[in-house]
XYZ file of C-alpha atoms in Angstrom:
295
model
C 54.184 -40.669 -22.678
C 51.283 -41.456 -20.388
C 48.866 -42.630 -23.115
C 48.242 -46.112 -21.668
C 46.128 -47.248 -18.726
C 47.110 -48.945 -15.494
C 45.606 -52.435 -15.597
C 45.823 -54.036 -12.158
C 44.888 -57.530 -13.351
C 47.379 -57.473 -16.210
C 50.054 -56.152 -13.864
C 49.575 -58.903 -11.301
C 49.634 -61.527 -14.039
C 52.838 -60.130 -15.527
C 54.451 -59.708 -12.089
C 53.699 -63.314 -11.249
C 55.308 -64.524 -14.460
C 58.312 -62.235 -13.921
C 58.767 -63.448 -10.351
C 58.679 -60.008 -8.742
C 57.392 -61.480 -5.498
C 60.164 -64.057 -5.143
C 63.259 -62.820 -6.959
C 66.057 -60.893 -5.282
C 66.719 -57.231 -5.997
C 69.770 -58.092 -8.096
C 67.683 -60.448 -10.248
C 65.020 -57.794 -10.892
C 67.143 -54.646 -11.010
C 69.621 -55.883 -13.582
C 71.567 -52.613 -13.744
C 72.908 -53.512 -10.304
C 74.914 -56.331 -11.832
C 76.198 -54.026 -14.580
C 77.046 -51.407 -11.932
C 75.877 -48.529 -14.072
C 72.754 -46.519 -14.822
C 70.587 -47.561 -17.736
C 71.364 -45.315 -20.736
C 67.705 -44.280 -21.004
C 67.795 -42.954 -17.426
C 70.982 -40.951 -17.818
C 69.942 -37.285 -17.543
C 72.836 -35.969 -19.618
C 71.434 -34.017 -22.527
C 67.812 -34.298 -21.362
C 65.928 -31.097 -22.104
C 62.554 -31.999 -20.623
C 60.411 -34.841 -19.392
C 56.815 -34.078 -20.356
C 53.456 -34.979 -18.831
C 50.876 -34.374 -21.546
C 47.136 -34.932 -21.805
C 45.832 -37.587 -24.176
C 42.529 -39.095 -25.249
C 43.031 -41.774 -22.614
C 44.089 -39.283 -19.933
C 42.540 -35.876 -20.703
C 43.320 -34.382 -17.271
C 46.811 -35.656 -16.501
C 48.089 -35.245 -12.950
C 51.913 -35.152 -12.943
C 53.544 -36.958 -10.029
C 57.294 -37.193 -9.430
C 58.631 -39.827 -7.047
C 62.296 -39.383 -6.156
C 63.642 -42.564 -4.568
C 66.808 -42.536 -2.484
C 68.898 -45.383 -3.960
C 71.831 -45.112 -1.555
C 72.866 -47.924 0.768
C 70.345 -47.543 3.589
C 67.353 -46.971 1.304
C 68.034 -49.315 -1.610
C 65.405 -51.804 -0.461
C 62.550 -49.377 -1.189
C 62.479 -49.869 -5.000
C 62.458 -53.627 -4.431
C 59.473 -53.307 -2.119
C 57.694 -51.106 -4.655
C 58.119 -53.530 -7.533
C 56.949 -56.445 -5.382
C 53.680 -54.898 -4.271
C 53.948 -51.183 -3.490
C 53.589 -49.789 -7.026
C 50.264 -51.466 -7.905
C 49.021 -50.526 -4.449
C 49.982 -46.907 -5.128
C 48.603 -46.618 -8.669
C 45.499 -48.674 -7.958
C 44.792 -46.612 -4.854
C 45.160 -43.312 -6.706
C 42.835 -44.374 -9.513
C 40.274 -45.978 -7.219
C 40.471 -42.884 -5.030
C 39.038 -40.740 -7.803
C 42.124 -39.611 -9.738
C 41.874 -41.436 -13.082
C 44.756 -39.745 -14.922
C 47.957 -39.994 -12.853
C 51.269 -39.704 -14.707
C 54.173 -40.929 -12.594
C 57.858 -40.141 -13.140
C 60.518 -42.068 -11.219
C 63.792 -40.453 -10.211
C 66.726 -42.278 -8.664
C 68.466 -40.031 -6.119
C 72.019 -40.508 -4.850
C 74.771 -38.191 -3.656
C 76.289 -35.732 -6.112
C 79.391 -35.358 -3.934
C 80.450 -38.988 -4.118
C 78.225 -41.186 -6.322
C 78.744 -42.040 -9.976
C 75.022 -41.690 -10.783
C 73.439 -39.199 -8.368
C 70.408 -38.654 -10.628
C 68.490 -41.093 -12.810
C 65.318 -40.052 -14.644
C 62.458 -42.046 -16.106
C 59.486 -40.740 -18.059
C 56.007 -39.661 -16.994
C 53.921 -42.788 -17.476
C 50.409 -44.020 -16.682
C 50.494 -47.640 -17.852
C 51.423 -50.585 -15.664
C 53.964 -52.093 -18.062
C 55.746 -48.798 -18.688
C 55.993 -47.940 -14.997
C 57.406 -51.366 -14.168
C 59.948 -50.899 -16.927
C 61.248 -47.575 -15.596
C 61.291 -48.727 -11.997
C 63.244 -51.896 -12.775
C 65.691 -49.994 -14.987
C 66.749 -47.983 -11.936
C 70.298 -48.647 -10.787
C 70.376 -49.087 -7.019
C 73.887 -47.764 -6.642
C 73.876 -48.193 -2.850
C 76.337 -45.358 -2.528
C 76.161 -42.221 -0.428
C 78.907 -41.095 1.871
C 79.685 -39.688 5.269
C 79.021 -36.131 4.138
C 75.850 -35.541 6.136
C 73.200 -35.807 3.437
C 71.944 -36.953 0.050
C 71.022 -35.078 -3.130
C 67.267 -34.743 -2.722
C 67.690 -31.222 -4.087
C 68.396 -32.812 -7.488
C 64.721 -33.812 -7.625
C 63.771 -30.167 -7.097
C 66.282 -29.026 -9.701
C 65.007 -31.464 -12.320
C 61.343 -30.737 -11.602
C 61.873 -26.990 -11.764
C 63.995 -26.772 -14.902
C 63.532 -29.993 -16.867
C 59.824 -30.892 -16.789
C 56.846 -29.584 -18.750
C 53.234 -30.454 -17.913
C 49.852 -29.779 -19.473
C 48.421 -29.593 -15.972
C 50.363 -26.404 -15.322
C 50.510 -24.963 -18.826
C 46.820 -25.507 -19.651
C 45.102 -25.532 -16.257
C 47.518 -23.742 -13.920
C 47.521 -26.834 -11.723
C 50.619 -27.850 -9.852
C 51.917 -31.379 -9.918
C 53.066 -33.323 -6.873
C 56.700 -34.058 -6.066
C 57.702 -36.602 -3.427
C 61.172 -37.490 -2.228
C 61.686 -40.469 0.067
C 64.717 -40.885 2.287
C 66.394 -41.058 5.666
C 69.134 -38.416 5.420
C 69.296 -34.610 5.467
C 69.255 -32.745 2.168
C 72.625 -31.518 0.948
C 72.652 -27.731 1.071
C 74.427 -26.757 -2.168
C 74.276 -27.943 -5.779
C 77.370 -26.511 -7.528
C 77.267 -25.514 -11.164
C 80.113 -27.959 -11.775
C 77.965 -30.829 -10.474
C 75.055 -29.779 -12.682
C 77.345 -29.779 -15.736
C 78.662 -33.217 -14.871
C 75.165 -34.650 -14.329
C 73.169 -32.843 -17.009
C 75.855 -31.986 -19.565
C 75.351 -28.248 -19.195
C 74.740 -25.645 -16.531
C 76.584 -22.735 -14.939
C 74.741 -21.554 -11.860
C 75.246 -22.827 -8.324
C 72.064 -23.211 -6.266
C 71.295 -23.623 -2.586
C 68.713 -26.174 -1.521
C 66.400 -23.333 -0.451
C 66.577 -21.761 -3.900
C 65.819 -25.034 -5.659
C 62.950 -25.791 -3.305
C 61.357 -22.438 -4.099
C 61.813 -23.015 -7.835
C 60.201 -26.456 -7.626
C 57.291 -25.094 -5.582
C 56.306 -22.808 -8.455
C 54.985 -25.834 -10.381
C 54.766 -28.630 -7.797
C 53.485 -29.277 -4.311
C 56.655 -30.566 -2.663
C 56.694 -33.298 -0.016
C 59.316 -35.410 1.683
C 58.646 -38.765 3.304
C 61.093 -39.445 6.122
C 61.607 -43.121 6.877
C 62.453 -43.280 10.582
C 64.298 -46.585 10.720
C 67.331 -45.338 12.656
C 68.377 -42.727 15.191
C 70.177 -40.894 12.403
C 66.967 -40.783 10.362
C 65.067 -39.355 13.328
C 67.667 -36.600 13.666
C 67.439 -35.864 9.935
C 63.665 -35.681 10.206
C 63.920 -32.627 12.461
C 65.678 -30.693 9.711
C 63.081 -31.749 7.159
C 60.290 -30.536 9.409
C 62.005 -27.165 9.701
C 62.346 -27.018 5.902
C 58.927 -28.290 4.794
C 56.726 -28.069 7.866
C 53.697 -30.332 7.554
C 54.751 -31.347 4.055
C 57.346 -33.558 5.706
C 55.582 -36.842 6.434
C 57.303 -39.136 8.919
C 56.740 -42.891 8.898
C 58.338 -45.775 10.749
C 57.419 -48.536 8.283
C 58.543 -48.070 4.671
C 55.635 -50.236 3.524
C 53.347 -47.294 4.318
C 54.856 -45.202 1.494
C 52.183 -46.088 -1.127
C 49.331 -45.306 1.264
C 50.861 -41.987 2.302
C 51.347 -40.813 -1.295
C 47.951 -42.080 -2.409
C 46.150 -40.280 0.406
C 47.909 -36.980 -0.254
C 47.122 -37.097 -3.976
C 43.493 -38.134 -3.561
C 42.852 -35.603 -0.797
C 44.414 -32.824 -2.856
C 42.171 -33.643 -5.801
C 39.036 -33.985 -3.694
C 39.730 -30.706 -1.935
C 40.648 -29.055 -5.253
C 43.889 -27.716 -3.793
C 45.888 -27.974 -7.010
C 46.800 -24.502 -8.198
C 49.464 -21.884 -8.558
C 49.011 -20.303 -5.157
C 51.212 -21.411 -2.288
C 49.732 -24.035 0.000
C 49.877 -24.019 3.767
C 50.847 -27.675 3.876
C 48.616 -30.600 4.758
C 46.795 -28.877 7.618
C 44.319 -31.202 9.273
C 45.470 -33.965 6.920
C 48.622 -34.456 8.986
C 46.547 -34.870 12.109
C 44.285 -37.299 10.310
C 47.264 -39.390 9.292
C 48.694 -39.401 12.798
C 45.365 -40.628 14.140
C 45.427 -43.518 11.672
C 48.415 -45.617 10.674
C 51.377 -43.314 10.401
C 53.713 -42.113 13.128
C 54.642 -38.464 13.241
C 57.593 -37.137 15.201
C 57.714 -33.552 16.330
C 60.927 -31.615 15.842
């Protein structure tokens, strides 16, 4: 995976022919009509998703984007396929990171959804990334249980990904979750078995976060489109500090991710040592477009 290039011109041409800018979410995300996850995104039996170097991308940068596909956040994938994804990938490449490899995850609620985790592949090409994004089932579930399963992104990153960046260069990847709810606090072994097909151990969200941080810089983007989301954001700030980025307009998501990735590469902050967060970067963002809320 990840052996093709992102061609902006080809992507815009294909998107125009496919009607991404005009079609409804149900017309583009066809799994919604089938009311089930695409078989290729079912994590059961998946050992690893791999981000490997290639002749085209000799210095791959693994990026995981976990999208909340529950009811209040289901519009985000639609926005990404319309214009956000080429803005994100084009911005990363033009910003001086020529070898991004992006993996989409669909995140739901393991306590009440049928498909709380969906997994794509690490890809670099425009056609492949569109394919995985549009295969995502926007289940629009979630429940009144006070959170969503963002910790599944940490679980999968920690135990089910392999990257040349880390194995060859001791460079961490970047993991982003996007949502408007708190993170559920416990991932039972029974839920892992049901989702993945195997697994015994129960994990807390703190344990999974620490496991993910061994190989990834972990961020959460809080979308503050409701009072409930603002309350949830306080908990995220306590959990991640400055690696929780708060925005009021979901259309800012591509710019936020692009800036973090490009700044990390320019500042050469990829590595195995723990990071202190975004530091002055957060202040720079708050002075520009994005709105930050203090806990």
